[in-house]
Amino acid sequence: MESAEERAYRSIIDMIVFHQCPPGSPVVEKQLAEELNLSRTPVRNALKRLVSDGLLDSNKNRGCFVPMLSRRDLDNLYSFRMLIECDCAKKAALRCSAVDIKRMGLLLEEEKLVFHDRREEIYLVNEKIHLAIVAASQNEYFEKPVKQLIWRSQLYLFFFDSFYMGQASINNEKLPDGSFKSCDEHRILFEAIQSKDPDYAEQVMKEHVTATYELLVQTKWH
């Protein structure tokens, strides 16, 4: 059975995914507790987790809020992703076990099904795939920064990827579907890690991160 904190956590994410909380908007503990019919403690704990994960920001004056999305932030985010995740993929190719390979293979099958059904929770599978690569790297210091980077990246996808925008368009042009490309790129990345070729895995991850970055730039800042 889902705990009150987990329910609050998932509910807040859903509010962001479905654009009920746009960038810059406050996420108020008291209001959320009332809307979800929960006490404030699990809501407070959920908010702390989301700040730690990188999906929300917080300061003393404003409390919790959805981060503003900007070109500068996007550039900084993806340059750091490039640095961290390429090395992570390289280490995963060198150190992955049979258990790691099986786990990633199952996650790719799950991602394919979720994408085919157009289910918004594909972001959860995306997180699992990237954290499975972390696990395969056998370097626990990758976990926290990669998780934060993935969640902050998801914010941009929630608001600018057609998968979450209901096939929206800008200037009558259909938005590119980054989630579709990611599914294919994840498969290639899995094959690179499975082949235990560290340089190839590093290159594929670089191409994956670059492709997502370029899609977001094209969508919002073209």
PDB file of C-alpha atoms in Angstrom:
ATOM      1  CA  MET A   1       0.000   0.000   0.000  1.00  0.00           C
ATOM      2  CA  GLU A   2       1.307   3.443  -0.946  1.00  0.00           C
ATOM      3  CA  SER A   3       2.351   5.593   2.002  1.00  0.00           C
ATOM      4  CA  ALA A   4       0.993   9.112   2.507  1.00  0.00           C
ATOM      5  CA  GLU A   5       4.404  10.554   1.684  1.00  0.00           C
ATOM      6  CA  GLU A   6       4.677   8.533  -1.532  1.00  0.00           C
ATOM      7  CA  ARG A   7       1.170   9.600  -2.542  1.00  0.00           C
ATOM      8  CA  ALA A   8       2.086  13.244  -1.980  1.00  0.00           C
ATOM      9  CA  TYR A   9       5.351  12.787  -3.882  1.00  0.00           C
ATOM     10  CA  ARG A  10       3.686  11.253  -6.944  1.00  0.00           C
ATOM     11  CA  SER A  11       0.784  13.731  -6.829  1.00  0.00           C
ATOM     12  CA  ILE A  12       3.131  16.710  -6.955  1.00  0.00           C
ATOM     13  CA  ILE A  13       5.002  15.190  -9.902  1.00  0.00           C
ATOM     14  CA  ASP A  14       1.678  14.597 -11.681  1.00  0.00           C
ATOM     15  CA  MET A  15       0.739  18.248 -11.152  1.00  0.00           C
ATOM     16  CA  ILE A  16       3.951  19.252 -12.917  1.00  0.00           C
ATOM     17  CA  VAL A  17       3.626  16.640 -15.689  1.00  0.00           C
ATOM     18  CA  PHE A  18       0.072  17.792 -16.466  1.00  0.00           C
ATOM     19  CA  HIS A  19       1.114  21.471 -16.372  1.00  0.00           C
ATOM     20  CA  GLN A  20      -0.945  22.379 -13.302  1.00  0.00           C
ATOM     21  CA  CYS A  21       2.243  23.867 -11.826  1.00  0.00           C
ATOM     22  CA  PRO A  22       4.104  25.806 -14.542  1.00  0.00           C
ATOM     23  CA  PRO A  23       7.719  26.951 -14.159  1.00  0.00           C
ATOM     24  CA  GLY A  24       8.092  29.557 -11.437  1.00  0.00           C
ATOM     25  CA  SER A  25       4.865  28.645  -9.648  1.00  0.00           C
ATOM     26  CA  PRO A  26       4.853  28.045  -5.864  1.00  0.00           C
ATOM     27  CA  VAL A  27       4.137  24.600  -4.425  1.00  0.00           C
ATOM     28  CA  VAL A  28       2.550  25.334  -1.057  1.00  0.00           C
ATOM     29  CA  GLU A  29       2.626  22.705   1.676  1.00  0.00           C
ATOM     30  CA  LYS A  30      -0.611  23.759   3.428  1.00  0.00           C
ATOM     31  CA  GLN A  31      -2.579  24.004   0.191  1.00  0.00           C
ATOM     32  CA  LEU A  32      -1.331  20.635  -1.026  1.00  0.00           C
ATOM     33  CA  ALA A  33      -2.185  18.942   2.259  1.00  0.00           C
ATOM     34  CA  GLU A  34      -5.748  20.227   1.982  1.00  0.00           C
ATOM     35  CA  GLU A  35      -6.127  19.255  -1.684  1.00  0.00           C
ATOM     36  CA  LEU A  36      -4.769  15.744  -1.090  1.00  0.00           C
ATOM     37  CA  ASN A  37      -6.579  15.311   2.229  1.00  0.00           C
ATOM     38  CA  LEU A  38      -3.297  14.532   3.982  1.00  0.00           C
ATOM     39  CA  SER A  39      -1.575  15.843   7.066  1.00  0.00           C
ATOM     40  CA  ARG A  40       1.211  18.340   6.453  1.00  0.00           C
ATOM     41  CA  THR A  41       4.067  16.065   7.595  1.00  0.00           C
ATOM     42  CA  PRO A  42       4.035  13.634   4.623  1.00  0.00           C
ATOM     43  CA  VAL A  43       3.570  16.563   2.234  1.00  0.00           C
ATOM     44  CA  ARG A  44       6.523  18.368   3.817  1.00  0.00           C
ATOM     45  CA  ASN A  45       8.668  15.241   3.499  1.00  0.00           C
ATOM     46  CA  ALA A  46       7.624  14.782  -0.129  1.00  0.00           C
ATOM     47  CA  LEU A  47       8.579  18.382  -0.907  1.00  0.00           C
ATOM     48  CA  LYS A  48      11.991  17.875   0.691  1.00  0.00           C
ATOM     49  CA  ARG A  49      12.547  14.790  -1.474  1.00  0.00           C
ATOM     50  CA  LEU A  50      11.588  16.657  -4.629  1.00  0.00           C
ATOM     51  CA  VAL A  51      13.995  19.478  -3.789  1.00  0.00           C
ATOM     52  CA  SER A  52      16.729  16.903  -3.158  1.00  0.00           C
ATOM     53  CA  ASP A  53      15.878  15.156  -6.440  1.00  0.00           C
ATOM     54  CA  GLY A  54      16.171  18.432  -8.361  1.00  0.00           C
ATOM     55  CA  LEU A  55      12.552  18.699  -9.503  1.00  0.00           C
ATOM     56  CA  LEU A  56      11.754  21.636  -7.189  1.00  0.00           C
ATOM     57  CA  ASP A  57      13.754  24.574  -5.881  1.00  0.00           C
ATOM     58  CA  SER A  58      13.424  26.128  -2.442  1.00  0.00           C
ATOM     59  CA  ASN A  59      14.529  29.226  -0.574  1.00  0.00           C
ATOM     60  CA  LYS A  60      13.657  30.883   2.719  1.00  0.00           C
ATOM     61  CA  ASN A  61      11.571  33.670   1.202  1.00  0.00           C
ATOM     62  CA  ARG A  62       9.605  31.733  -1.413  1.00  0.00           C
ATOM     63  CA  GLY A  63       9.397  28.232   0.000  1.00  0.00           C
ATOM     64  CA  CYS A  64       9.167  25.480  -2.635  1.00  0.00           C
ATOM     65  CA  PHE A  65       8.559  26.311  -6.282  1.00  0.00           C
ATOM     66  CA  VAL A  66       8.906  24.851  -9.761  1.00  0.00           C
ATOM     67  CA  PRO A  67      12.222  26.088 -11.218  1.00  0.00           C
ATOM     68  CA  MET A  68      12.228  28.609 -14.026  1.00  0.00           C
ATOM     69  CA  LEU A  69      13.417  27.126 -17.304  1.00  0.00           C
ATOM     70  CA  SER A  70      15.946  29.134 -19.279  1.00  0.00           C
ATOM     71  CA  ARG A  71      18.445  28.655 -22.078  1.00  0.00           C
ATOM     72  CA  ARG A  72      21.338  29.350 -19.709  1.00  0.00           C
ATOM     73  CA  ASP A  73      20.092  26.768 -17.212  1.00  0.00           C
ATOM     74  CA  LEU A  74      19.591  24.254 -20.021  1.00  0.00           C
ATOM     75  CA  ASP A  75      23.139  24.831 -21.275  1.00  0.00           C
ATOM     76  CA  ASN A  76      24.599  24.400 -17.784  1.00  0.00           C
ATOM     77  CA  LEU A  77      22.474  21.336 -17.102  1.00  0.00           C
ATOM     78  CA  TYR A  78      23.433  19.490 -20.269  1.00  0.00           C
ATOM     79  CA  SER A  79      27.122  20.372 -20.113  1.00  0.00           C
ATOM     80  CA  PHE A  80      27.208  18.780 -16.653  1.00  0.00           C
ATOM     81  CA  ARG A  81      25.180  15.786 -17.845  1.00  0.00           C
ATOM     82  CA  MET A  82      27.715  15.315 -20.624  1.00  0.00           C
ATOM     83  CA  LEU A  83      30.569  15.321 -18.135  1.00  0.00           C
ATOM     84  CA  ILE A  84      29.001  12.963 -15.587  1.00  0.00           C
ATOM     85  CA  GLU A  85      26.938  10.532 -17.658  1.00  0.00           C
ATOM     86  CA  CYS A  86      29.512   9.873 -20.374  1.00  0.00           C
ATOM     87  CA  ASP A  87      32.004   8.779 -17.741  1.00  0.00           C
ATOM     88  CA  CYS A  88      29.283   6.740 -16.036  1.00  0.00           C
ATOM     89  CA  ALA A  89      28.484   4.888 -19.283  1.00  0.00           C
ATOM     90  CA  LYS A  90      32.170   4.235 -19.873  1.00  0.00           C
ATOM     91  CA  LYS A  91      32.562   2.729 -16.389  1.00  0.00           C
ATOM     92  CA  ALA A  92      29.372   0.695 -16.851  1.00  0.00           C
ATOM     93  CA  ALA A  93      30.789  -0.912 -20.001  1.00  0.00           C
ATOM     94  CA  LEU A  94      33.937  -1.845 -18.099  1.00  0.00           C
ATOM     95  CA  ARG A  95      32.270  -3.152 -14.942  1.00  0.00           C
ATOM     96  CA  CYS A  96      28.747  -4.351 -15.772  1.00  0.00           C
ATOM     97  CA  SER A  97      27.653  -7.773 -14.553  1.00  0.00           C
ATOM     98  CA  ALA A  98      25.196 -10.265 -16.030  1.00  0.00           C
ATOM     99  CA  VAL A  99      22.647  -9.026 -13.475  1.00  0.00           C
ATOM    100  CA  ASP A 100      23.112  -5.441 -14.683  1.00  0.00           C
ATOM    101  CA  ILE A 101      22.619  -6.483 -18.305  1.00  0.00           C
ATOM    102  CA  LYS A 102      19.450  -8.409 -17.461  1.00  0.00           C
ATOM    103  CA  ARG A 103      18.062  -5.463 -15.481  1.00  0.00           C
ATOM    104  CA  MET A 104      18.681  -3.021 -18.329  1.00  0.00           C
ATOM    105  CA  GLY A 105      17.159  -5.395 -20.866  1.00  0.00           C
ATOM    106  CA  LEU A 106      13.967  -5.684 -18.812  1.00  0.00           C
ATOM    107  CA  LEU A 107      13.778  -1.915 -18.409  1.00  0.00           C
ATOM    108  CA  LEU A 108      14.055  -1.428 -22.168  1.00  0.00           C
ATOM    109  CA  GLU A 109      11.111  -3.794 -22.658  1.00  0.00           C
ATOM    110  CA  GLU A 110       9.145  -1.858 -20.041  1.00  0.00           C
ATOM    111  CA  GLU A 111       9.988   1.437 -21.745  1.00  0.00           C
ATOM    112  CA  LYS A 112       8.811   0.102 -25.111  1.00  0.00           C
ATOM    113  CA  LEU A 113       5.435  -0.921 -23.657  1.00  0.00           C
ATOM    114  CA  VAL A 114       4.933   2.339 -21.764  1.00  0.00           C
ATOM    115  CA  PHE A 115       5.799   4.400 -24.837  1.00  0.00           C
ATOM    116  CA  HIS A 116       3.510   2.322 -27.069  1.00  0.00           C
ATOM    117  CA  ASP A 117       0.617   2.976 -24.675  1.00  0.00           C
ATOM    118  CA  ARG A 118       1.539   6.702 -24.556  1.00  0.00           C
ATOM    119  CA  ARG A 119       1.629   6.611 -20.766  1.00  0.00           C
ATOM    120  CA  GLU A 120       3.049   9.719 -19.117  1.00  0.00           C
ATOM    121  CA  GLU A 121       4.925   7.691 -16.501  1.00  0.00           C
ATOM    122  CA  ILE A 122       7.575   6.936 -19.114  1.00  0.00           C
ATOM    123  CA  TYR A 123       9.654   9.438 -17.127  1.00  0.00           C
ATOM    124  CA  LEU A 124       9.845   6.880 -14.298  1.00  0.00           C
ATOM    125  CA  VAL A 125      11.257   4.248 -16.648  1.00  0.00           C
ATOM    126  CA  ASN A 126      13.731   6.784 -18.015  1.00  0.00           C
ATOM    127  CA  GLU A 127      14.998   7.423 -14.488  1.00  0.00           C
ATOM    128  CA  LYS A 128      15.291   3.676 -13.834  1.00  0.00           C
ATOM    129  CA  ILE A 129      17.324   3.157 -17.016  1.00  0.00           C
ATOM    130  CA  HIS A 130      19.805   5.895 -16.195  1.00  0.00           C
ATOM    131  CA  LEU A 131      20.125   4.700 -12.598  1.00  0.00           C
ATOM    132  CA  ALA A 132      20.637   1.130 -13.865  1.00  0.00           C
ATOM    133  CA  ILE A 133      23.633   2.444 -15.801  1.00  0.00           C
ATOM    134  CA  VAL A 134      24.850   4.044 -12.565  1.00  0.00           C
ATOM    135  CA  ALA A 135      24.483   0.691 -10.793  1.00  0.00           C
ATOM    136  CA  ALA A 136      26.428  -1.018 -13.582  1.00  0.00           C
ATOM    137  CA  SER A 137      29.249   1.519 -13.197  1.00  0.00           C
ATOM    138  CA  GLN A 138      29.772   0.274  -9.626  1.00  0.00           C
ATOM    139  CA  ASN A 139      30.476   3.835  -8.489  1.00  0.00           C
ATOM    140  CA  GLU A 140      27.932   5.007  -5.922  1.00  0.00           C
ATOM    141  CA  TYR A 141      29.136   8.610  -6.204  1.00  0.00           C
ATOM    142  CA  PHE A 142      27.403   8.874  -9.575  1.00  0.00           C
ATOM    143  CA  GLU A 143      23.952   8.161  -8.126  1.00  0.00           C
ATOM    144  CA  LYS A 144      22.947  11.455  -6.504  1.00  0.00           C
ATOM    145  CA  PRO A 145      24.175  13.820  -9.254  1.00  0.00           C
ATOM    146  CA  VAL A 146      22.773  11.625 -12.031  1.00  0.00           C
ATOM    147  CA  LYS A 147      19.382  11.437 -10.319  1.00  0.00           C
ATOM    148  CA  GLN A 148      19.297  15.221  -9.887  1.00  0.00           C
ATOM    149  CA  LEU A 149      20.360  15.798 -13.478  1.00  0.00           C
ATOM    150  CA  ILE A 150      17.750  13.405 -14.862  1.00  0.00           C
ATOM    151  CA  TRP A 151      14.925  14.955 -12.856  1.00  0.00           C
ATOM    152  CA  ARG A 152      15.899  18.504 -13.802  1.00  0.00           C
ATOM    153  CA  SER A 153      16.132  17.410 -17.434  1.00  0.00           C
ATOM    154  CA  GLN A 154      12.661  15.891 -17.139  1.00  0.00           C
ATOM    155  CA  LEU A 155      11.276  19.335 -16.285  1.00  0.00           C
ATOM    156  CA  TYR A 156      12.278  20.566 -19.725  1.00  0.00           C
ATOM    157  CA  LEU A 157      10.752  17.491 -21.353  1.00  0.00           C
ATOM    158  CA  PHE A 158       7.500  17.855 -19.380  1.00  0.00           C
ATOM    159  CA  PHE A 159       7.010  21.323 -20.844  1.00  0.00           C
ATOM    160  CA  PHE A 160       8.690  21.108 -24.270  1.00  0.00           C
ATOM    161  CA  ASP A 161       8.486  17.475 -25.508  1.00  0.00           C
ATOM    162  CA  SER A 162       5.423  16.651 -27.620  1.00  0.00           C
ATOM    163  CA  PHE A 163       4.987  13.364 -25.711  1.00  0.00           C
ATOM    164  CA  TYR A 164       3.883  15.426 -22.693  1.00  0.00           C
ATOM    165  CA  MET A 165       2.424  18.319 -24.700  1.00  0.00           C
ATOM    166  CA  GLY A 166      -0.344  16.330 -26.347  1.00  0.00           C
ATOM    167  CA  GLN A 167       1.235  16.531 -29.818  1.00  0.00           C
ATOM    168  CA  ALA A 168       1.339  20.320 -29.518  1.00  0.00           C
ATOM    169  CA  SER A 169       2.811  22.563 -32.167  1.00  0.00           C
ATOM    170  CA  ILE A 170       4.690  25.837 -32.449  1.00  0.00           C
ATOM    171  CA  ASN A 171       4.034  28.027 -35.503  1.00  0.00           C
ATOM    172  CA  ASN A 172       1.940  25.164 -36.915  1.00  0.00           C
ATOM    173  CA  GLU A 173       4.914  22.821 -36.797  1.00  0.00           C
ATOM    174  CA  LYS A 174       4.552  19.624 -34.802  1.00  0.00           C
ATOM    175  CA  LEU A 175       6.953  19.425 -31.883  1.00  0.00           C
ATOM    176  CA  PRO A 176       9.581  16.666 -32.191  1.00  0.00           C
ATOM    177  CA  ASP A 177       8.955  13.669 -29.962  1.00  0.00           C
ATOM    178  CA  GLY A 178      12.047  13.278 -27.793  1.00  0.00           C
ATOM    179  CA  SER A 179      10.646  10.287 -25.943  1.00  0.00           C
ATOM    180  CA  PHE A 180      10.492   8.270 -29.170  1.00  0.00           C
ATOM    181  CA  LYS A 181      14.130   9.058 -29.958  1.00  0.00           C
ATOM    182  CA  SER A 182      15.166   8.260 -26.392  1.00  0.00           C
ATOM    183  CA  CYS A 183      13.717   4.749 -26.598  1.00  0.00           C
ATOM    184  CA  ASP A 184      15.858   3.975 -29.631  1.00  0.00           C
ATOM    185  CA  GLU A 185      18.921   5.682 -28.153  1.00  0.00           C
ATOM    186  CA  HIS A 186      18.548   3.727 -24.899  1.00  0.00           C
ATOM    187  CA  ARG A 187      18.582   0.478 -26.895  1.00  0.00           C
ATOM    188  CA  ILE A 188      21.806   1.465 -28.680  1.00  0.00           C
ATOM    189  CA  LEU A 189      23.328   2.527 -25.363  1.00  0.00           C
ATOM    190  CA  PHE A 190      22.392  -0.816 -23.821  1.00  0.00           C
ATOM    191  CA  GLU A 191      24.061  -2.654 -26.718  1.00  0.00           C
ATOM    192  CA  ALA A 192      27.216  -0.559 -26.283  1.00  0.00           C
ATOM    193  CA  ILE A 193      27.420  -1.351 -22.564  1.00  0.00           C
ATOM    194  CA  GLN A 194      26.615  -5.013 -23.181  1.00  0.00           C
ATOM    195  CA  SER A 195      29.467  -5.187 -25.714  1.00  0.00           C
ATOM    196  CA  LYS A 196      31.821  -3.990 -22.939  1.00  0.00           C
ATOM    197  CA  ASP A 197      33.298  -1.370 -25.247  1.00  0.00           C
ATOM    198  CA  PRO A 198      33.912   1.652 -22.964  1.00  0.00           C
ATOM    199  CA  ASP A 199      34.803   4.114 -25.721  1.00  0.00           C
ATOM    200  CA  TYR A 200      31.720   3.186 -27.743  1.00  0.00           C
ATOM    201  CA  ALA A 201      29.474   3.427 -24.667  1.00  0.00           C
ATOM    202  CA  GLU A 202      30.908   6.850 -23.880  1.00  0.00           C
ATOM    203  CA  GLN A 203      30.292   8.028 -27.449  1.00  0.00           C
ATOM    204  CA  VAL A 204      26.721   6.700 -27.537  1.00  0.00           C
ATOM    205  CA  MET A 205      25.896   8.438 -24.250  1.00  0.00           C
ATOM    206  CA  LYS A 206      27.385  11.658 -25.621  1.00  0.00           C
ATOM    207  CA  GLU A 207      25.160  11.370 -28.695  1.00  0.00           C
ATOM    208  CA  HIS A 208      22.109  10.613 -26.524  1.00  0.00           C
ATOM    209  CA  VAL A 209      22.611  13.625 -24.249  1.00  0.00           C
ATOM    210  CA  THR A 210      23.412  15.879 -27.218  1.00  0.00           C
ATOM    211  CA  ALA A 211      20.299  14.754 -29.124  1.00  0.00           C
ATOM    212  CA  THR A 212      18.016  15.595 -26.201  1.00  0.00           C
ATOM    213  CA  TYR A 213      19.692  18.963 -25.707  1.00  0.00           C
ATOM    214  CA  GLU A 214      19.366  19.849 -29.387  1.00  0.00           C
ATOM    215  CA  LEU A 215      15.710  18.799 -29.423  1.00  0.00           C
ATOM    216  CA  LEU A 216      14.942  21.132 -26.511  1.00  0.00           C
ATOM    217  CA  VAL A 217      16.841  24.020 -28.080  1.00  0.00           C
ATOM    218  CA  GLN A 218      15.026  23.456 -31.376  1.00  0.00           C
ATOM    219  CA  THR A 219      11.646  23.337 -29.645  1.00  0.00           C
ATOM    220  CA  LYS A 220      11.961  26.353 -27.376  1.00  0.00           C
ATOM    221  CA  TRP A 221      14.845  28.489 -28.594  1.00  0.00           C
ATOM    222  CA  HIS A 222      15.011  27.886 -32.360  1.00  0.00           C
TER     223      HIS A 222
END
